Coordinates of C-alpha atoms (C1' of nucleotides) in Angstrom, one line a residue:
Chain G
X1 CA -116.6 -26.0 -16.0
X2 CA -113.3 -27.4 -15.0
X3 CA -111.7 -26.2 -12.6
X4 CA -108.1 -26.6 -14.2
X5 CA -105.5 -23.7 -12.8
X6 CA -108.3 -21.8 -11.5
X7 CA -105.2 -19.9 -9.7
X8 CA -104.7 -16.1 -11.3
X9 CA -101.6 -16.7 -13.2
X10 CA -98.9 -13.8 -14.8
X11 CA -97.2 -13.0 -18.0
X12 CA -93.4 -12.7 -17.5
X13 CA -93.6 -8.5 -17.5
X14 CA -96.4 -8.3 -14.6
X15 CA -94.0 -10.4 -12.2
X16 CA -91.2 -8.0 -14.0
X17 CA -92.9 -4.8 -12.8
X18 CA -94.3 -6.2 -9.4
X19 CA -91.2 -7.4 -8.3
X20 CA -89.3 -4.7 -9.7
X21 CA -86.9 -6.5 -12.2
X22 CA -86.4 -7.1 -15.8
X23 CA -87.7 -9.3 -17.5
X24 CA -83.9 -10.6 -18.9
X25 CA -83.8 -11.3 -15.2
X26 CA -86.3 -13.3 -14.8
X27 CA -85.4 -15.7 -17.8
X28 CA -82.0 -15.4 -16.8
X29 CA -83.2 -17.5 -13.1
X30 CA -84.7 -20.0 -14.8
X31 CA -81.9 -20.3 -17.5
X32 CA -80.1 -21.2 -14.0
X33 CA -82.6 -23.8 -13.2
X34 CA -84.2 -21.6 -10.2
X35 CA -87.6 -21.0 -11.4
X36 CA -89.6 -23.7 -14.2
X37 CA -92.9 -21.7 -14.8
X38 CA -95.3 -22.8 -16.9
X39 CA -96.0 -22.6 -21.2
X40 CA -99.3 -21.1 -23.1
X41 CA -100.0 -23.1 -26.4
X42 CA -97.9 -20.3 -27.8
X43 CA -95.2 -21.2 -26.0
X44 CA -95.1 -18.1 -23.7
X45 CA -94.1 -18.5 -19.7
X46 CA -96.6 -18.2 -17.7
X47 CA -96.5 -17.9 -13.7
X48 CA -98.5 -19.2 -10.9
X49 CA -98.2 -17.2 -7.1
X50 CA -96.1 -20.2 -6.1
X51 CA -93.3 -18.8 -8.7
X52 CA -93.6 -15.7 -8.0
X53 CA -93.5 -16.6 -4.2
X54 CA -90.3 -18.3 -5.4
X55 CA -89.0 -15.1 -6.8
X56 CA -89.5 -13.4 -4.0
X57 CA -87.7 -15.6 -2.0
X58 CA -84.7 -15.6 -5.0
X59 CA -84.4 -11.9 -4.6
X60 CA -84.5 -12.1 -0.9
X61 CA -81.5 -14.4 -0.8
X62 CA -80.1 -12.0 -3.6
X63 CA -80.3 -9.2 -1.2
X64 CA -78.0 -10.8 1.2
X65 CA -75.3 -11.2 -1.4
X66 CA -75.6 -15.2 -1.8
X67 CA -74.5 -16.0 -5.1
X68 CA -77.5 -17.3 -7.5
X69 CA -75.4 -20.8 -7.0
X70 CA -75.7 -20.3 -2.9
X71 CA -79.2 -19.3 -3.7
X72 CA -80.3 -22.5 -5.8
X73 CA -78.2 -24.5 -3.0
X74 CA -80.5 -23.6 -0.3
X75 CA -83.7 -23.2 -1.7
X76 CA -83.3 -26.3 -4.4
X77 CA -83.2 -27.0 -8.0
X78 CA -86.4 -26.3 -10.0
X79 CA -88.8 -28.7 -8.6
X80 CA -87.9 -30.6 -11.1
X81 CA -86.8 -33.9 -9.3
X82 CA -87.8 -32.7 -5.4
X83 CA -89.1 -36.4 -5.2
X84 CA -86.2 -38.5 -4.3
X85 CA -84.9 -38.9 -0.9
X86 CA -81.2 -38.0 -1.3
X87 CA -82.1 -35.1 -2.8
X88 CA -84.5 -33.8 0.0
X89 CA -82.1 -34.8 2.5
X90 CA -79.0 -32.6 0.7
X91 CA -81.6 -29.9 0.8
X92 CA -82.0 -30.1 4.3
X93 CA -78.3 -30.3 5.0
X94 CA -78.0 -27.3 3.3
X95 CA -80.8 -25.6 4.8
X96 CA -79.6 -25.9 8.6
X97 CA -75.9 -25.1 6.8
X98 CA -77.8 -21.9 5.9
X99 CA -79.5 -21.1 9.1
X100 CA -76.6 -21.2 10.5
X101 CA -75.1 -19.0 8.3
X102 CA -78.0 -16.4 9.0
X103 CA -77.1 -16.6 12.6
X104 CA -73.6 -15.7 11.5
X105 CA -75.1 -12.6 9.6
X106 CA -76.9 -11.6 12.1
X107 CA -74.2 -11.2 14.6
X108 CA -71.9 -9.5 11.8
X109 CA -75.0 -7.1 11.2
X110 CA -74.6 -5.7 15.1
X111 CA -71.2 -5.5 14.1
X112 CA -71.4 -3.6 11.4
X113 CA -74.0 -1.5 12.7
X114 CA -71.6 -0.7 15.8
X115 CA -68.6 -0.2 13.5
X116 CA -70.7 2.6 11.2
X117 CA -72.4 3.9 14.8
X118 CA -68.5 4.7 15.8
X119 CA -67.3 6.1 12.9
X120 CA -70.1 8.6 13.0
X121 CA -69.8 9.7 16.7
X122 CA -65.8 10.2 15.2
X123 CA -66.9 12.0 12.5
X124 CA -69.5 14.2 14.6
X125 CA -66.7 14.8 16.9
X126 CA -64.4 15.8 14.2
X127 CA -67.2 17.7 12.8
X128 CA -67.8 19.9 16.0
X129 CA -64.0 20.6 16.1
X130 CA -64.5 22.2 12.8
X131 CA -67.2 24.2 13.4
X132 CA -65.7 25.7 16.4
X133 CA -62.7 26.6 14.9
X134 CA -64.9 28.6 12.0
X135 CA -67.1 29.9 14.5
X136 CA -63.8 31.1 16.5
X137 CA -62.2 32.5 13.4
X138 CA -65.3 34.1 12.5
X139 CA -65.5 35.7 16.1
X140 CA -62.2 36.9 15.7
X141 CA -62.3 38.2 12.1
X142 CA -65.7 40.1 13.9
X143 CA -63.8 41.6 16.4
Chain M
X1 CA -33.9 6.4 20.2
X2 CA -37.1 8.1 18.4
X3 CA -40.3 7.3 18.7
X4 CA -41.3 6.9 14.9
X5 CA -43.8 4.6 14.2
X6 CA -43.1 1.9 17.4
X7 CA -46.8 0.7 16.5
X8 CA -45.9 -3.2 14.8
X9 CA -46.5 -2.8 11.2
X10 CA -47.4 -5.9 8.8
X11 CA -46.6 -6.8 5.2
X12 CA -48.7 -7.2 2.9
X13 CA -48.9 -11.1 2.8
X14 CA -49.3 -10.9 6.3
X15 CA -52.0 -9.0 5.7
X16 CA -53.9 -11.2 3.4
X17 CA -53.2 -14.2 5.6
X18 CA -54.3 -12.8 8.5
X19 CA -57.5 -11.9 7.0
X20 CA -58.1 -14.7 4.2
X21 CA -58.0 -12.7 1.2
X22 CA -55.3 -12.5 -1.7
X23 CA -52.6 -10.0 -1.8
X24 CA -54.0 -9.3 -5.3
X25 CA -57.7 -8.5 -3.5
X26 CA -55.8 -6.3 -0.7
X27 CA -54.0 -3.8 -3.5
X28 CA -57.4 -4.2 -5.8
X29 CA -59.2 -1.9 -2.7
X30 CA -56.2 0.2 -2.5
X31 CA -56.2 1.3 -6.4
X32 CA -60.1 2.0 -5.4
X33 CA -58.9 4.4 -3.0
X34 CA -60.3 2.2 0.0
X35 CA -57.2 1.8 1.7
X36 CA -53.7 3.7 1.7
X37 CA -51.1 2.2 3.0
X38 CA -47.5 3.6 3.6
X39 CA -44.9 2.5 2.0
X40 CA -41.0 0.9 3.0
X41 CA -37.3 2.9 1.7
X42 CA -37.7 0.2 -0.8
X43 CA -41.4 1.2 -2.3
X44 CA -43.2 -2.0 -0.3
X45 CA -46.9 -1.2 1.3
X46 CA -46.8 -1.4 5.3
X47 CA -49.9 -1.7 7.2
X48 CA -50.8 -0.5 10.3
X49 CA -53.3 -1.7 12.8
X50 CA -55.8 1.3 11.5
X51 CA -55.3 -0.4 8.1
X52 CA -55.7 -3.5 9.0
X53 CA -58.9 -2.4 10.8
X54 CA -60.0 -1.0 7.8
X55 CA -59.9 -4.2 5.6
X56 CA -61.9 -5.7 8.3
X57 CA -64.7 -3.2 8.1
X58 CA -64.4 -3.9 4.2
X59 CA -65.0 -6.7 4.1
X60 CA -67.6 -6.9 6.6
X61 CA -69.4 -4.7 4.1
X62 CA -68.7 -6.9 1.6
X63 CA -70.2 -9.7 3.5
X64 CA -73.4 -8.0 3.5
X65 CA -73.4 -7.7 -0.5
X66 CA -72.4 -3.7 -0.3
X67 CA -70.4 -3.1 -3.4
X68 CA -67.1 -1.8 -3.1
X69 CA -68.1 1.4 -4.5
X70 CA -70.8 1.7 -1.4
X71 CA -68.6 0.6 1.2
X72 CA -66.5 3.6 -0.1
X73 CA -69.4 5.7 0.4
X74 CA -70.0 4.1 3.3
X75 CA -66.9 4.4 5.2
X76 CA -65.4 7.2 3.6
X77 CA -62.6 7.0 0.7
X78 CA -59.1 7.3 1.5
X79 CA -58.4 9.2 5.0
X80 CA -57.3 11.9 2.1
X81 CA -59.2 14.9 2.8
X82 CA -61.5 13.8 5.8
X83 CA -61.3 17.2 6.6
X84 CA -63.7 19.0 5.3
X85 CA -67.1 19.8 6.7
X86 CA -68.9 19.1 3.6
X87 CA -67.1 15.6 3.2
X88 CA -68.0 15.1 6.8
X89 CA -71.8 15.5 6.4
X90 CA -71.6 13.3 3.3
X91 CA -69.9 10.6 5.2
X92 CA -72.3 11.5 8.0
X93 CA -75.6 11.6 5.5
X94 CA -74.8 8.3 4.3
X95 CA -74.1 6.4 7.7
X96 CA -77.6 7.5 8.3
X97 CA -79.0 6.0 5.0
X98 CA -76.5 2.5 5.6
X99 CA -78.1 2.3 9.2
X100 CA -81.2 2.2 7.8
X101 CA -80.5 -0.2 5.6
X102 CA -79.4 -2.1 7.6
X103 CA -82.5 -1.7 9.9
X104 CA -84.0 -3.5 6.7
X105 CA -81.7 -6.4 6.8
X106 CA -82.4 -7.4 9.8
X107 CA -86.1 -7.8 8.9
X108 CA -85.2 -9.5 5.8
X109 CA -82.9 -11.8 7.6
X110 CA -85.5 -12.8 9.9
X111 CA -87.8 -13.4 6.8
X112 CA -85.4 -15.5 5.2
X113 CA -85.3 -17.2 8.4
X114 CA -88.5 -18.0 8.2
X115 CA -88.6 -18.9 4.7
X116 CA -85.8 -21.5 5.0
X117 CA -87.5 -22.9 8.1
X118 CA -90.7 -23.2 6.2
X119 CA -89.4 -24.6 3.4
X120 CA -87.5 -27.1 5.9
X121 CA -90.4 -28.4 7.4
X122 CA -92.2 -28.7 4.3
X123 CA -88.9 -31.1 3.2
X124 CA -89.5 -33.0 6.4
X125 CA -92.8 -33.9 5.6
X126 CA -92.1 -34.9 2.6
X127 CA -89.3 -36.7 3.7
X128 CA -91.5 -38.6 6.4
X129 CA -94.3 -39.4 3.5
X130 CA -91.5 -41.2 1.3
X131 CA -90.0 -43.5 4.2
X132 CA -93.6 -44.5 5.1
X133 CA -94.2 -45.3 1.4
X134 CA -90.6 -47.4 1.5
X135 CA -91.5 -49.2 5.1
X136 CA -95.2 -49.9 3.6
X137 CA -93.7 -51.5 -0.5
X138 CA -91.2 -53.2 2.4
X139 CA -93.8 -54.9 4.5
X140 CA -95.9 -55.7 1.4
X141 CA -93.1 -57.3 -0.2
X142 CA -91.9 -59.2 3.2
X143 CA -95.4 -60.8 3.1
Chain A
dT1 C1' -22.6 -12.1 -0.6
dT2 C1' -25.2 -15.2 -3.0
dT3 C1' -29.8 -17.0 -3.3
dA4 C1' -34.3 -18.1 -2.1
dT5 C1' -38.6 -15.6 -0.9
dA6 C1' -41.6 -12.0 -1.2
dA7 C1' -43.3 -7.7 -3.2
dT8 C1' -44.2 -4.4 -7.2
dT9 C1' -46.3 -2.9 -11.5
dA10 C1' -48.6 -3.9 -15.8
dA11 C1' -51.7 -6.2 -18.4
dC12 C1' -54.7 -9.6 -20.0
dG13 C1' -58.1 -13.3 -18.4
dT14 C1' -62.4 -15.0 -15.9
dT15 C1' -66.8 -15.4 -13.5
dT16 C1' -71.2 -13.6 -12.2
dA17 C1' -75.3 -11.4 -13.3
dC18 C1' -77.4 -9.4 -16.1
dG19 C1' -78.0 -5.5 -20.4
dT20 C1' -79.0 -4.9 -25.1
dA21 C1' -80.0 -5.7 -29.9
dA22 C1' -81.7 -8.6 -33.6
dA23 C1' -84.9 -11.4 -35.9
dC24 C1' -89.1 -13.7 -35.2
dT25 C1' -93.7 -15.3 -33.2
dA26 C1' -98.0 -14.7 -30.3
dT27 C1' -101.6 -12.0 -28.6
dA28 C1' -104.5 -8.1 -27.9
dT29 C1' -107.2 -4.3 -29.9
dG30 C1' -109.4 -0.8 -32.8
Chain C
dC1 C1' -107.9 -8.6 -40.0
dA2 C1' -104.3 -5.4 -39.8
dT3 C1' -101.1 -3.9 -36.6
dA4 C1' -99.3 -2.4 -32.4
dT5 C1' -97.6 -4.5 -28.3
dA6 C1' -95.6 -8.2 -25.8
dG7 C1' -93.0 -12.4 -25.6
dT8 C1' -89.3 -15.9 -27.5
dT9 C1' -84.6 -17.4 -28.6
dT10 C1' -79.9 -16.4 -29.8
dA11 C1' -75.9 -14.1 -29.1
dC12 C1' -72.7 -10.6 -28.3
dG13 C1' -71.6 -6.8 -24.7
dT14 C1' -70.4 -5.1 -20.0
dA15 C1' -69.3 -3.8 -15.1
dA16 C1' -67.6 -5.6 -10.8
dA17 C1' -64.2 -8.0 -8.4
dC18 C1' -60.8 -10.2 -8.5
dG19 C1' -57.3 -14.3 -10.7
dT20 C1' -53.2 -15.1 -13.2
dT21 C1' -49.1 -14.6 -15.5
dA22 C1' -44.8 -12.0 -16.5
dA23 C1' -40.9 -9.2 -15.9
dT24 C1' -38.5 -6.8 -12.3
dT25 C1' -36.9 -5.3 -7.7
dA26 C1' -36.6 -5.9 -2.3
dT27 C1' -35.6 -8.3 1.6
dA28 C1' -34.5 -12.3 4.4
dA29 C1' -31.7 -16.3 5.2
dA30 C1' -27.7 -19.2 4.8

DNA sequence: TTTATAATTAACGTTTACGTAAACTATATG
DNA sequence: CATATAGTTTACGTAAACGTTAATTATAAA
């Protein structure tokens, strides 16, 4: 008994269905250079937690509207070549570039969230103004 | 002396400066029916405050990775017919839904956050293990 | 009033992020 | 082992969000 990748690993449509995306999706992120999962004999991907982990965090970014570019950017290349030390330290000058950034977001999110809080106190306003005036006519056409 | 329109009006370049986009961007949202502008004698678009306002919240949308066709939804198309109750308690029904989404966001953010900050220290190390290899090879070789 | 800028419409081009179909191979299952 | 199911590559298709001419008209400046 070895123990080689003891770790449960994944065909490319269980990571597809758990993380809710298609499978063209998923080959499409490593056609990018974001993900590098592993190969059976038969030449099929196969995925260890840490990928999907990787996924996640892919689809995280995703959800915040960085580009796949801004996404590989912060989070690295494939782990292809995560050795050398210019490369880690352009990773870490992007990754306080990026934290930054989040700070940014996070301010603009209370912003947002103000500017939509407004419109609807306008628009409930508006909205009372119209109902009186139909409960008015209506009063008057039950006169 | 009348009174028409003493508010300060801006061309559309002025516009786009103002608020770093293209001209071509600004009229792009327009033909989506997210902004209206008036227009001069000689058929140019003028923009008011309200419009430029309006951009802003646009694109503050759009920094969050809403689609132009949500921020539409979002904040409402055109001031065309925001007169009608039913188009009010759309507009309102969906501020509700964006707020909570955006609710989400900021938990993701945070996540994000702490993903980028993880993956940062893990660089760190790294980073530390490889000088200590270099200063070791260096003091070998200085022997 | 001429002329340099700026704006307008129309239409085709481009990038990003996948969708979809075809033709083929691997793997699982009765 | 036959065959259904799943996975692989290749390649063309597509929607969103503008970019980029081009041809034409307005406006501002000298």
């Amino acid at each position: 008994m070895s123990d080689e990748k003891n770790v449960h690993t994944f065909t490319i449509s269980q990571i597809a269905d758990e993380l809710d995306i298609s499978t063209r999706t998923i080959r499409f992120y490593e056609e990018k250079g974001l993900i590098k999962p592993g190969r059976t004999a038969g030449n099929q991907r196969i995925y260890t937690p840490r990928n999907k982990a990787r996924l996640k965090l892919i689809l995280r970014g995703k959800r915040f509207g960085f580009s796949l570019d801004e996404i590989s950017e912060m989070i690295g290349m494939a782990d292809t070549d995560m050795d050398e030390l210019a490369q880690i330290e352009k990773s870490l000058y992007f990754g306080e570039a990026k934290l930054k950034e989040i700070q940014d977001r996070k301010k603009e999110l209370s912003l947002l969230e103000q500017d939509i809080l407004a419109t609807r106190k306008k628009l409930l306003q508006r909205f009372r103004e119209l109902k009186h005036t139909a409960t008015t006519n209506n009063k008057k056409e039950n006169m």
